[in-house]
PDB file of C-alpha atoms in Angstrom:
ATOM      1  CA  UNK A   1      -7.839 -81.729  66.486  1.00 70.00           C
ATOM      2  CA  UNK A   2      -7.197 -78.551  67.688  1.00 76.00           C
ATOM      3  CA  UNK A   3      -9.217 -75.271  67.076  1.00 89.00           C
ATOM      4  CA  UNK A   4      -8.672 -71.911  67.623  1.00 93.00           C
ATOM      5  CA  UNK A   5     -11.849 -69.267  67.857  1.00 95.00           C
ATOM      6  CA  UNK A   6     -11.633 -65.212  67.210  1.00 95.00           C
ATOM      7  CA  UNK A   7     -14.678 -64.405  68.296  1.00 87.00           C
ATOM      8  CA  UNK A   8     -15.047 -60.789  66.761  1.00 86.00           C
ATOM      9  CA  UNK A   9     -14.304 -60.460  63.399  1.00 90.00           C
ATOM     10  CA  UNK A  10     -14.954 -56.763  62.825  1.00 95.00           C
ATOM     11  CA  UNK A  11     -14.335 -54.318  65.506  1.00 97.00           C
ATOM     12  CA  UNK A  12     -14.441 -50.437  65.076  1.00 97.00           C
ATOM     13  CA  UNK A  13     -13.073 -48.096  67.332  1.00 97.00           C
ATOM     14  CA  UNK A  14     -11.932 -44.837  67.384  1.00 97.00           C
ATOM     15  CA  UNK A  15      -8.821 -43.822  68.608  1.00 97.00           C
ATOM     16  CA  UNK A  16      -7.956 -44.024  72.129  1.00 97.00           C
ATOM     17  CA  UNK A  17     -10.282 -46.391  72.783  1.00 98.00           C
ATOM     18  CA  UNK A  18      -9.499 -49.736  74.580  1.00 98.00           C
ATOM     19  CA  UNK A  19      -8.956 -52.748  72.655  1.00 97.00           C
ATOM     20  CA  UNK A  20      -9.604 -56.413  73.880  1.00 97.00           C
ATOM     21  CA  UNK A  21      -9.553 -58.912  71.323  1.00 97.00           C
ATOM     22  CA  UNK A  22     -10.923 -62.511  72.158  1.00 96.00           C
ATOM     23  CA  UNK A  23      -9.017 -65.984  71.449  1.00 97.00           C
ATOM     24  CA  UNK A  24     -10.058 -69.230  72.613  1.00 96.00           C
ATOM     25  CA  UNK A  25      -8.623 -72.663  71.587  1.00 94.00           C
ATOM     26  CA  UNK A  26     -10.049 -75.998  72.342  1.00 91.00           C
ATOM     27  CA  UNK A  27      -6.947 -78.150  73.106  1.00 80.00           C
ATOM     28  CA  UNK A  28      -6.441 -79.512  76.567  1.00 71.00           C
ATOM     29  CA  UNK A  29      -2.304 -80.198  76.668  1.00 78.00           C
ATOM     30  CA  UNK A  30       0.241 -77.758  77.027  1.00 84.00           C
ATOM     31  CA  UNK A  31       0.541 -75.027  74.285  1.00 89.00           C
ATOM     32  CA  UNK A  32       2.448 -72.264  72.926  1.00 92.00           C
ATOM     33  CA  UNK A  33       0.304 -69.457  71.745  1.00 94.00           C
ATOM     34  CA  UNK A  34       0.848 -66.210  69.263  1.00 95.00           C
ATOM     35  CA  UNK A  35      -1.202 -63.181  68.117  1.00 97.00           C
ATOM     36  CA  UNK A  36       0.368 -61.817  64.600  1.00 97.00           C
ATOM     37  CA  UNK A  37      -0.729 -58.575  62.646  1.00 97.00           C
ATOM     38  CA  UNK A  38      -1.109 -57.839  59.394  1.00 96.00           C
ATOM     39  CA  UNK A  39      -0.834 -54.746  57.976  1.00 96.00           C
ATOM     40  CA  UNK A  40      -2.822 -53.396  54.841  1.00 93.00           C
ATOM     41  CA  UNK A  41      -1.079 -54.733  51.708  1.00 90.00           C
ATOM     42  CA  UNK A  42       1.371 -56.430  54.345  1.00 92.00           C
ATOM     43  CA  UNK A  43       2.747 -59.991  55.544  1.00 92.00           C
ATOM     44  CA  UNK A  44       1.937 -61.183  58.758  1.00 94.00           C
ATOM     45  CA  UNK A  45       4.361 -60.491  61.809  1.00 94.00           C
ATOM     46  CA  UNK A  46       4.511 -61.516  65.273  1.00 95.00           C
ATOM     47  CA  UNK A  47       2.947 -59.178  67.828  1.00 96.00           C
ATOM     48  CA  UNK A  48       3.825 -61.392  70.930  1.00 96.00           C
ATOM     49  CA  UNK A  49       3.949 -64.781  72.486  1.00 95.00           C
ATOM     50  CA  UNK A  50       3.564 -67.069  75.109  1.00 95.00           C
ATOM     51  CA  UNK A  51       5.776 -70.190  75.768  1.00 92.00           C
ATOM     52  CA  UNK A  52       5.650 -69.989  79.540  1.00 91.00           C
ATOM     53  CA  UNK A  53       5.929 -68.260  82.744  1.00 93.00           C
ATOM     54  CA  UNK A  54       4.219 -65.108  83.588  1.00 95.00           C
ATOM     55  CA  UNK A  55       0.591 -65.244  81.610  1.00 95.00           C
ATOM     56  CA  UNK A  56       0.513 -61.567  81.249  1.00 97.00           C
ATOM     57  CA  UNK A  57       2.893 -61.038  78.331  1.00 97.00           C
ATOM     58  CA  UNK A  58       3.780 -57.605  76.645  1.00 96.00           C
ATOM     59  CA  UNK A  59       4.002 -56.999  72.791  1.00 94.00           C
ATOM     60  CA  UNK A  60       5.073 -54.941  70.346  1.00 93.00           C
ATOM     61  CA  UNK A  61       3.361 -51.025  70.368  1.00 94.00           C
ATOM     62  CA  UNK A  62       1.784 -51.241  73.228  1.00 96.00           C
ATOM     63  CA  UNK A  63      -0.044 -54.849  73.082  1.00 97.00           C
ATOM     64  CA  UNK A  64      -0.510 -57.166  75.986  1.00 98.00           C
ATOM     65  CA  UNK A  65      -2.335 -60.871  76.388  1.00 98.00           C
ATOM     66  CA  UNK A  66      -3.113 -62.869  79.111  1.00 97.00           C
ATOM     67  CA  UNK A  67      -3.645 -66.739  79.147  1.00 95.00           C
ATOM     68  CA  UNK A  68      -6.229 -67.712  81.203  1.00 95.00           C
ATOM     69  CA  UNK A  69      -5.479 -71.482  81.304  1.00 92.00           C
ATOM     70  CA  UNK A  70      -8.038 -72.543  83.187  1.00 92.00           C
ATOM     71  CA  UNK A  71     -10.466 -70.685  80.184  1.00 94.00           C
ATOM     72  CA  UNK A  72      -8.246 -71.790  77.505  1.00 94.00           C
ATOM     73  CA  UNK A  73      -8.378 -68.335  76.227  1.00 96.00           C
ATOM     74  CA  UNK A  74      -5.734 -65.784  74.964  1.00 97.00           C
ATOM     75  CA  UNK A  75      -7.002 -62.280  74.416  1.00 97.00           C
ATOM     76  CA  UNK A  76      -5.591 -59.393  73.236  1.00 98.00           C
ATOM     77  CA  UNK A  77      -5.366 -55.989  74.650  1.00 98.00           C
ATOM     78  CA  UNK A  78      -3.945 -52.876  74.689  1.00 98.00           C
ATOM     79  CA  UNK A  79      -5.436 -49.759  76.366  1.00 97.00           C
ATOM     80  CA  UNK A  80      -5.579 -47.170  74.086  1.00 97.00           C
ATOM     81  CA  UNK A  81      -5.856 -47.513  70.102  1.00 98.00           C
ATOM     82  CA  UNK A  82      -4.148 -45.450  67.264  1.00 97.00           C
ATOM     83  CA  UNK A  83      -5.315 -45.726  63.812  1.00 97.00           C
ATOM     84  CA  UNK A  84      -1.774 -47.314  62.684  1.00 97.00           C
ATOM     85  CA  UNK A  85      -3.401 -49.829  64.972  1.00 98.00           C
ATOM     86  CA  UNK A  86      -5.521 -50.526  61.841  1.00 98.00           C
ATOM     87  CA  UNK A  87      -5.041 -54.450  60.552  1.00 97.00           C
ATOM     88  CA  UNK A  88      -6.038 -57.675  60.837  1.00 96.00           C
ATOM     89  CA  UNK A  89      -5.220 -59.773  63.763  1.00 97.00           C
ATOM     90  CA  UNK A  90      -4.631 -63.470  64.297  1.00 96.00           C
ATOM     91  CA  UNK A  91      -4.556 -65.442  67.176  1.00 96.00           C
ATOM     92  CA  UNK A  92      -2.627 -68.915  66.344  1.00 94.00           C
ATOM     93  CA  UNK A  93      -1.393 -71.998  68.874  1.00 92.00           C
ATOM     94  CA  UNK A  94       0.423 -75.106  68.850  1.00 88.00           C
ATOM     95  CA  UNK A  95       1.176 -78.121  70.811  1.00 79.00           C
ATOM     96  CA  UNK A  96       4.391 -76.868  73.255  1.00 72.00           C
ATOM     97  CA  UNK A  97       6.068 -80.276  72.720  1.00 69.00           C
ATOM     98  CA  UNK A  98       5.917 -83.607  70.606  1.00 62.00           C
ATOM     99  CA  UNK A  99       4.697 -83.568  66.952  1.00 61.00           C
ATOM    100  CA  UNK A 100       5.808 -81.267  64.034  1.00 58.00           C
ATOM    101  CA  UNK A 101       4.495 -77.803  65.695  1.00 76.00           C
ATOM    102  CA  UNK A 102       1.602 -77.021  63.419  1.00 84.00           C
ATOM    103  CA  UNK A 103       0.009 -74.005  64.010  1.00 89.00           C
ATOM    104  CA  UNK A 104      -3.685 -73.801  63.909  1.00 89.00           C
ATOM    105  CA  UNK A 105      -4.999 -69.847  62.996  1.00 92.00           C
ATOM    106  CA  UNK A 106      -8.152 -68.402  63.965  1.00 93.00           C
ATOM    107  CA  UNK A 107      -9.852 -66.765  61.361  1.00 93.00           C
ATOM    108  CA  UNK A 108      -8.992 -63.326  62.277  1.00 95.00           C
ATOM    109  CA  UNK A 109     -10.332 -60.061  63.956  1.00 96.00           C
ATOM    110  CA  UNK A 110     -10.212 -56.988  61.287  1.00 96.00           C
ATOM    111  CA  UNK A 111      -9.673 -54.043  63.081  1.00 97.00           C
ATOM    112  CA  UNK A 112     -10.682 -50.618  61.746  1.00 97.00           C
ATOM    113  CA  UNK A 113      -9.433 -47.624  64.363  1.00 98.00           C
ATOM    114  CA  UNK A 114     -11.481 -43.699  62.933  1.00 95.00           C
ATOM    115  CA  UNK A 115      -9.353 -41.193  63.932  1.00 90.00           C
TER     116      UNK A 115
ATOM    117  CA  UNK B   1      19.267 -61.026  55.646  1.00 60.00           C
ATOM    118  CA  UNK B   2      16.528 -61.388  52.971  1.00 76.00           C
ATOM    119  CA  UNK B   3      14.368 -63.810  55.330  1.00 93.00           C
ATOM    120  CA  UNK B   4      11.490 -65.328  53.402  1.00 96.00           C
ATOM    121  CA  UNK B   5      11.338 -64.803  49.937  1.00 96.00           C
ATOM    122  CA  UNK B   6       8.582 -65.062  47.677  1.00 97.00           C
ATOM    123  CA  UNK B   7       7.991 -64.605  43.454  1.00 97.00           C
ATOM    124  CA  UNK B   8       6.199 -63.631  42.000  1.00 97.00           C
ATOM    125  CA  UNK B   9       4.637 -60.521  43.926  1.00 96.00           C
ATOM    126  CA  UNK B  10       1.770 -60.827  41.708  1.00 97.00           C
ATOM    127  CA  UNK B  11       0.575 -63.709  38.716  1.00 97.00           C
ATOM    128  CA  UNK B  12      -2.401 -63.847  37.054  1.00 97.00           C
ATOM    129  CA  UNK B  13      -3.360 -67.265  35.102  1.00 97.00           C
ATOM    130  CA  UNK B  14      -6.020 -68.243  33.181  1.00 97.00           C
ATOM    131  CA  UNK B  15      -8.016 -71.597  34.024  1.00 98.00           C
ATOM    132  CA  UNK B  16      -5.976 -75.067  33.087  1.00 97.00           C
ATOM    133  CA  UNK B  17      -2.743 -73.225  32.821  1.00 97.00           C
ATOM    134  CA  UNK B  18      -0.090 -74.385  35.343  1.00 96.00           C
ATOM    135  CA  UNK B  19       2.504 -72.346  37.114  1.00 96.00           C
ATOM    136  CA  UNK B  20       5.279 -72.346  40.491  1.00 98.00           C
ATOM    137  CA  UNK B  21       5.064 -70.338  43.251  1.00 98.00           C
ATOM    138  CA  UNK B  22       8.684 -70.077  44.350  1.00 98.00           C
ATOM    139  CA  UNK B  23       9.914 -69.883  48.460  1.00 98.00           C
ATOM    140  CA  UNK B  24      13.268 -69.230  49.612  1.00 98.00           C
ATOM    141  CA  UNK B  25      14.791 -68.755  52.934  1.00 97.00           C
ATOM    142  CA  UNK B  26      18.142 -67.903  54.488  1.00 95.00           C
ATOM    143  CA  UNK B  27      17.623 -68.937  58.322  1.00 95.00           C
ATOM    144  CA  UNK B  28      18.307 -72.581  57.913  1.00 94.00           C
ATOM    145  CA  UNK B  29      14.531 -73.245  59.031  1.00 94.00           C
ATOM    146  CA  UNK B  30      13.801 -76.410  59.067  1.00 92.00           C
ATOM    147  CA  UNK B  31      10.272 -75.976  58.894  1.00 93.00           C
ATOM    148  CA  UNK B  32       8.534 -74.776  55.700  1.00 96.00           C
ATOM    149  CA  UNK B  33       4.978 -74.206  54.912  1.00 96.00           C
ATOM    150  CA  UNK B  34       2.510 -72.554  52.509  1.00 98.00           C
ATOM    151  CA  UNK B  35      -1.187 -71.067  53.272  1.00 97.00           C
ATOM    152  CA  UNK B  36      -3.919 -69.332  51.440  1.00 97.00           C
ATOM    153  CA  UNK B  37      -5.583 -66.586  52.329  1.00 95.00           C
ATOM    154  CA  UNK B  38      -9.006 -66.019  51.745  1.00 93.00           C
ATOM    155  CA  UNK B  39     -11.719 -62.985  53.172  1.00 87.00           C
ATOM    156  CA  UNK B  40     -13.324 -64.468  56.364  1.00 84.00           C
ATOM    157  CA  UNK B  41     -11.324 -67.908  55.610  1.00 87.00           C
ATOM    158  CA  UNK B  42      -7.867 -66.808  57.568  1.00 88.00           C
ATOM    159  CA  UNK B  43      -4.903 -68.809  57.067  1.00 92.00           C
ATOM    160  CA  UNK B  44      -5.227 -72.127  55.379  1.00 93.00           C
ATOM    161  CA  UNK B  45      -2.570 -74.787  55.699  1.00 94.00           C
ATOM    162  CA  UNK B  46      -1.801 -76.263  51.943  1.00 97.00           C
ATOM    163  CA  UNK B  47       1.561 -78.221  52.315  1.00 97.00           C
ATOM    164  CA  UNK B  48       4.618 -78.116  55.067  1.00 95.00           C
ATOM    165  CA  UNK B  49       7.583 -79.410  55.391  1.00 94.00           C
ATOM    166  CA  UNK B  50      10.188 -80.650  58.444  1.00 92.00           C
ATOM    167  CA  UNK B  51      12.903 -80.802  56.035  1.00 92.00           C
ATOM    168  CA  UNK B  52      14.671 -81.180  52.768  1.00 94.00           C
ATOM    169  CA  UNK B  53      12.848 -84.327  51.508  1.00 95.00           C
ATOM    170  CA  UNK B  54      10.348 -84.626  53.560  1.00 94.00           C
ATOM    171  CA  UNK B  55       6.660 -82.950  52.567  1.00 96.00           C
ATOM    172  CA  UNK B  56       3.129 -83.346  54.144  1.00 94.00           C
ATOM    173  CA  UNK B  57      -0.277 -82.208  53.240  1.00 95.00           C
ATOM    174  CA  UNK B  58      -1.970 -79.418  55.221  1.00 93.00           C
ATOM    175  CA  UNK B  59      -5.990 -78.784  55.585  1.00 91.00           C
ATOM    176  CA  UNK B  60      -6.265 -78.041  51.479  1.00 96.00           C
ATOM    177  CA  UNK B  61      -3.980 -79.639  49.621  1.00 97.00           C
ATOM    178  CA  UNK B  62      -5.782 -80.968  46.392  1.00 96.00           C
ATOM    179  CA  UNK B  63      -4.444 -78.770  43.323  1.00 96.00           C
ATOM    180  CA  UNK B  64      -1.154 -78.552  44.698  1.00 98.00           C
ATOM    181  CA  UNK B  65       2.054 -79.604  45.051  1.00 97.00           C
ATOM    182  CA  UNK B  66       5.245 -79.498  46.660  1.00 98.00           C
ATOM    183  CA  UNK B  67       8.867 -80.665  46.812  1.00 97.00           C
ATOM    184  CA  UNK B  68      11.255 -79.704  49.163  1.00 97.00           C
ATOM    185  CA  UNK B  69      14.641 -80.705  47.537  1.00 97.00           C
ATOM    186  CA  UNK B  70      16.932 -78.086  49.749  1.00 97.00           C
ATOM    187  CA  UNK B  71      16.389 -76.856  53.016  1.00 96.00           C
ATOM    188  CA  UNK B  72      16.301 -73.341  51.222  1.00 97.00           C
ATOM    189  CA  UNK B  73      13.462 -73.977  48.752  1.00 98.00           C
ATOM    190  CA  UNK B  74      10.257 -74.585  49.090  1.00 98.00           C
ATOM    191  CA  UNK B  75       8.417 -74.116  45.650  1.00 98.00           C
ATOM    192  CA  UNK B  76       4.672 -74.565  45.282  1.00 98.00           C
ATOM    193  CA  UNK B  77       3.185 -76.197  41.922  1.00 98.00           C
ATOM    194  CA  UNK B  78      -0.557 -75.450  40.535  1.00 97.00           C
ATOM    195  CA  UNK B  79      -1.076 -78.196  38.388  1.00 92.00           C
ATOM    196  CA  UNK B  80      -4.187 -76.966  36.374  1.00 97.00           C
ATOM    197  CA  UNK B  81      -5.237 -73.726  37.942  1.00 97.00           C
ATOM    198  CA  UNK B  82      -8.894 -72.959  38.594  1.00 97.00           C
ATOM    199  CA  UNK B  83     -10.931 -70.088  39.796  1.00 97.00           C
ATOM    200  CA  UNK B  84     -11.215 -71.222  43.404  1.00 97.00           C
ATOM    201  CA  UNK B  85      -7.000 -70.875  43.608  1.00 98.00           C
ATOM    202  CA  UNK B  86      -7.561 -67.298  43.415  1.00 98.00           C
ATOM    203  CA  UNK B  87      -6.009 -66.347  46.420  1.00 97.00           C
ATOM    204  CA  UNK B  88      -3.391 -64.663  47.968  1.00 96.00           C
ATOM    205  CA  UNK B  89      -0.188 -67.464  49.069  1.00 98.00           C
ATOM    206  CA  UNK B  90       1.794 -66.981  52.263  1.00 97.00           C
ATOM    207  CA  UNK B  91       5.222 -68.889  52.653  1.00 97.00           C
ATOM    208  CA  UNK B  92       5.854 -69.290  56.025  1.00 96.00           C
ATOM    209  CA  UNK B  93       9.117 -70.747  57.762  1.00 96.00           C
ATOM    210  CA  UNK B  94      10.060 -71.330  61.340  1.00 92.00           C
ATOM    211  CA  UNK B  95      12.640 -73.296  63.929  1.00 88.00           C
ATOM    212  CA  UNK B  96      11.179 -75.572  65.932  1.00 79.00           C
ATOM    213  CA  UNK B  97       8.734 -74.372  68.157  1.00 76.00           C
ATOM    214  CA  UNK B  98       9.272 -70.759  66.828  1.00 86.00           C
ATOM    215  CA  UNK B  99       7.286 -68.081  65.724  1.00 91.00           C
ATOM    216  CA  UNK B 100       6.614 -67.828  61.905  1.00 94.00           C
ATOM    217  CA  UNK B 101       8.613 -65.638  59.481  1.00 95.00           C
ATOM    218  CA  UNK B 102       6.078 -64.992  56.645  1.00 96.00           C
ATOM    219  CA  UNK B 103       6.932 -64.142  53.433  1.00 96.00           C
ATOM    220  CA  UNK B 104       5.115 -61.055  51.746  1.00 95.00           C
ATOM    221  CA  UNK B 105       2.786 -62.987  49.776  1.00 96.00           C
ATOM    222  CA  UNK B 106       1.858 -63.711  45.813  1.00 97.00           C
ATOM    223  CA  UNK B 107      -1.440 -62.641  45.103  1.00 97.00           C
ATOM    224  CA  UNK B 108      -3.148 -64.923  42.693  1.00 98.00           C
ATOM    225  CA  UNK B 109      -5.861 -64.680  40.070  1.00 98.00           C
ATOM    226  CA  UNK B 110      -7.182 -67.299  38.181  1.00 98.00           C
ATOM    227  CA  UNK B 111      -9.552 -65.938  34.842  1.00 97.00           C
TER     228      UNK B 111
END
């Protein structure tokens, strides 16, 4: 089965500070992968995605991730923080063809940005 | 466009009693699911769905249940609630191979 690993789960920062944000997942076939937010108080939403194509992909406010196939990793980054950057982050994947699309989550990375 | 709708925005239950978490969507998503929530647990798969009729069982299923008799409605059934379902419940839809639309969540608390 697949997994998918967050390997902080509490960073601090203060503002303007870089942000990189670690995701690793264990399957071996081709996948689609996501990062969502979540808001205080809020839903989750999508941040960005990768189907295919360039591995360097831009998100909303600011975000970026690059897939590093050959390190099965997806990490998150974006080069200067705001403290609306504030929320918890989830890096998710599933299979890019065949079966029902299941997502698997990591457990999430809350971020706290000090202005 | 309401997207994902969930009620109640809040419940609170006391142990045994049973209740329905209700789901609606207007994308035509074929694909319906619910999750928990938890601190330091992320998102839990309970149930999902591929379509009207069809239902499966995600990583935590037992204490649940689902039906999925329109491809607008997705309702989620405690049967006897218990302290552990305390909890805050995602509905979550998508197309395909899609990103999720999430509803905003029913936070749960079980006396």
């Amino acid at each position: 089965a697949q997994s998918v690993s967050q390997h902080n789960h509490h960073v601090i920062l203060s503002e303007a500070a870089s942000l990189e944000l670690g995701c690793n997942y264990s399957y071996g076939g081709t996948v689609n992968l996501f990062w969502y937010v979540q808001y205080p108080g809020q839903h989750l939403q999508l941040l960005l995605k990768y189907f295919s194509g360039d591995p360097l992909v831009k998100g909303i406010k600011g975000f970026e991730a690059e897939f590093i196939k050959s390190k099965f990793s997806f990490n998150l980054r974006k080069p200067s923080v705001q403290w609306s950057d504030t929320a918890e982050y989830f890096c998710a994947v599933t299979l890019s063809s065949g079966g029902s699309y299941i997502p698997t989550f990591g457990r999430g990375t809350s971020l706290i940005v000090h202005p | 466009n309401a997207g994902v709708t969930q009620t109640p925005k809040f419940q609170v239950l006391k142990t045994g009693q049973s209740m329905t978490l209700q789901c609606a969507q207007d994308m035509n998503h074929e694909y319906m699911s619910w999750y928990r929530q938890d601190p330091g647990m992320g998102l839990r798969l309970i149930h999902y769905s591929v379509g009207a009729g069809i239902t499966d069982q995600g990583e935590v299923p037992n204490g649940y249940n689902v039906s999925r008799s329109t491809t607008e409605d997705f309702p989620l059934r405690l049967l006897s609630a218990a302290p552990s379902q305390t909890s805050v419940y995602f509905c979550a839809t998508r197309q395909y191979n899609s990103p999720l639309h999430f509803g905003n969540g029913t936070r749960l608390t079980v006396t």
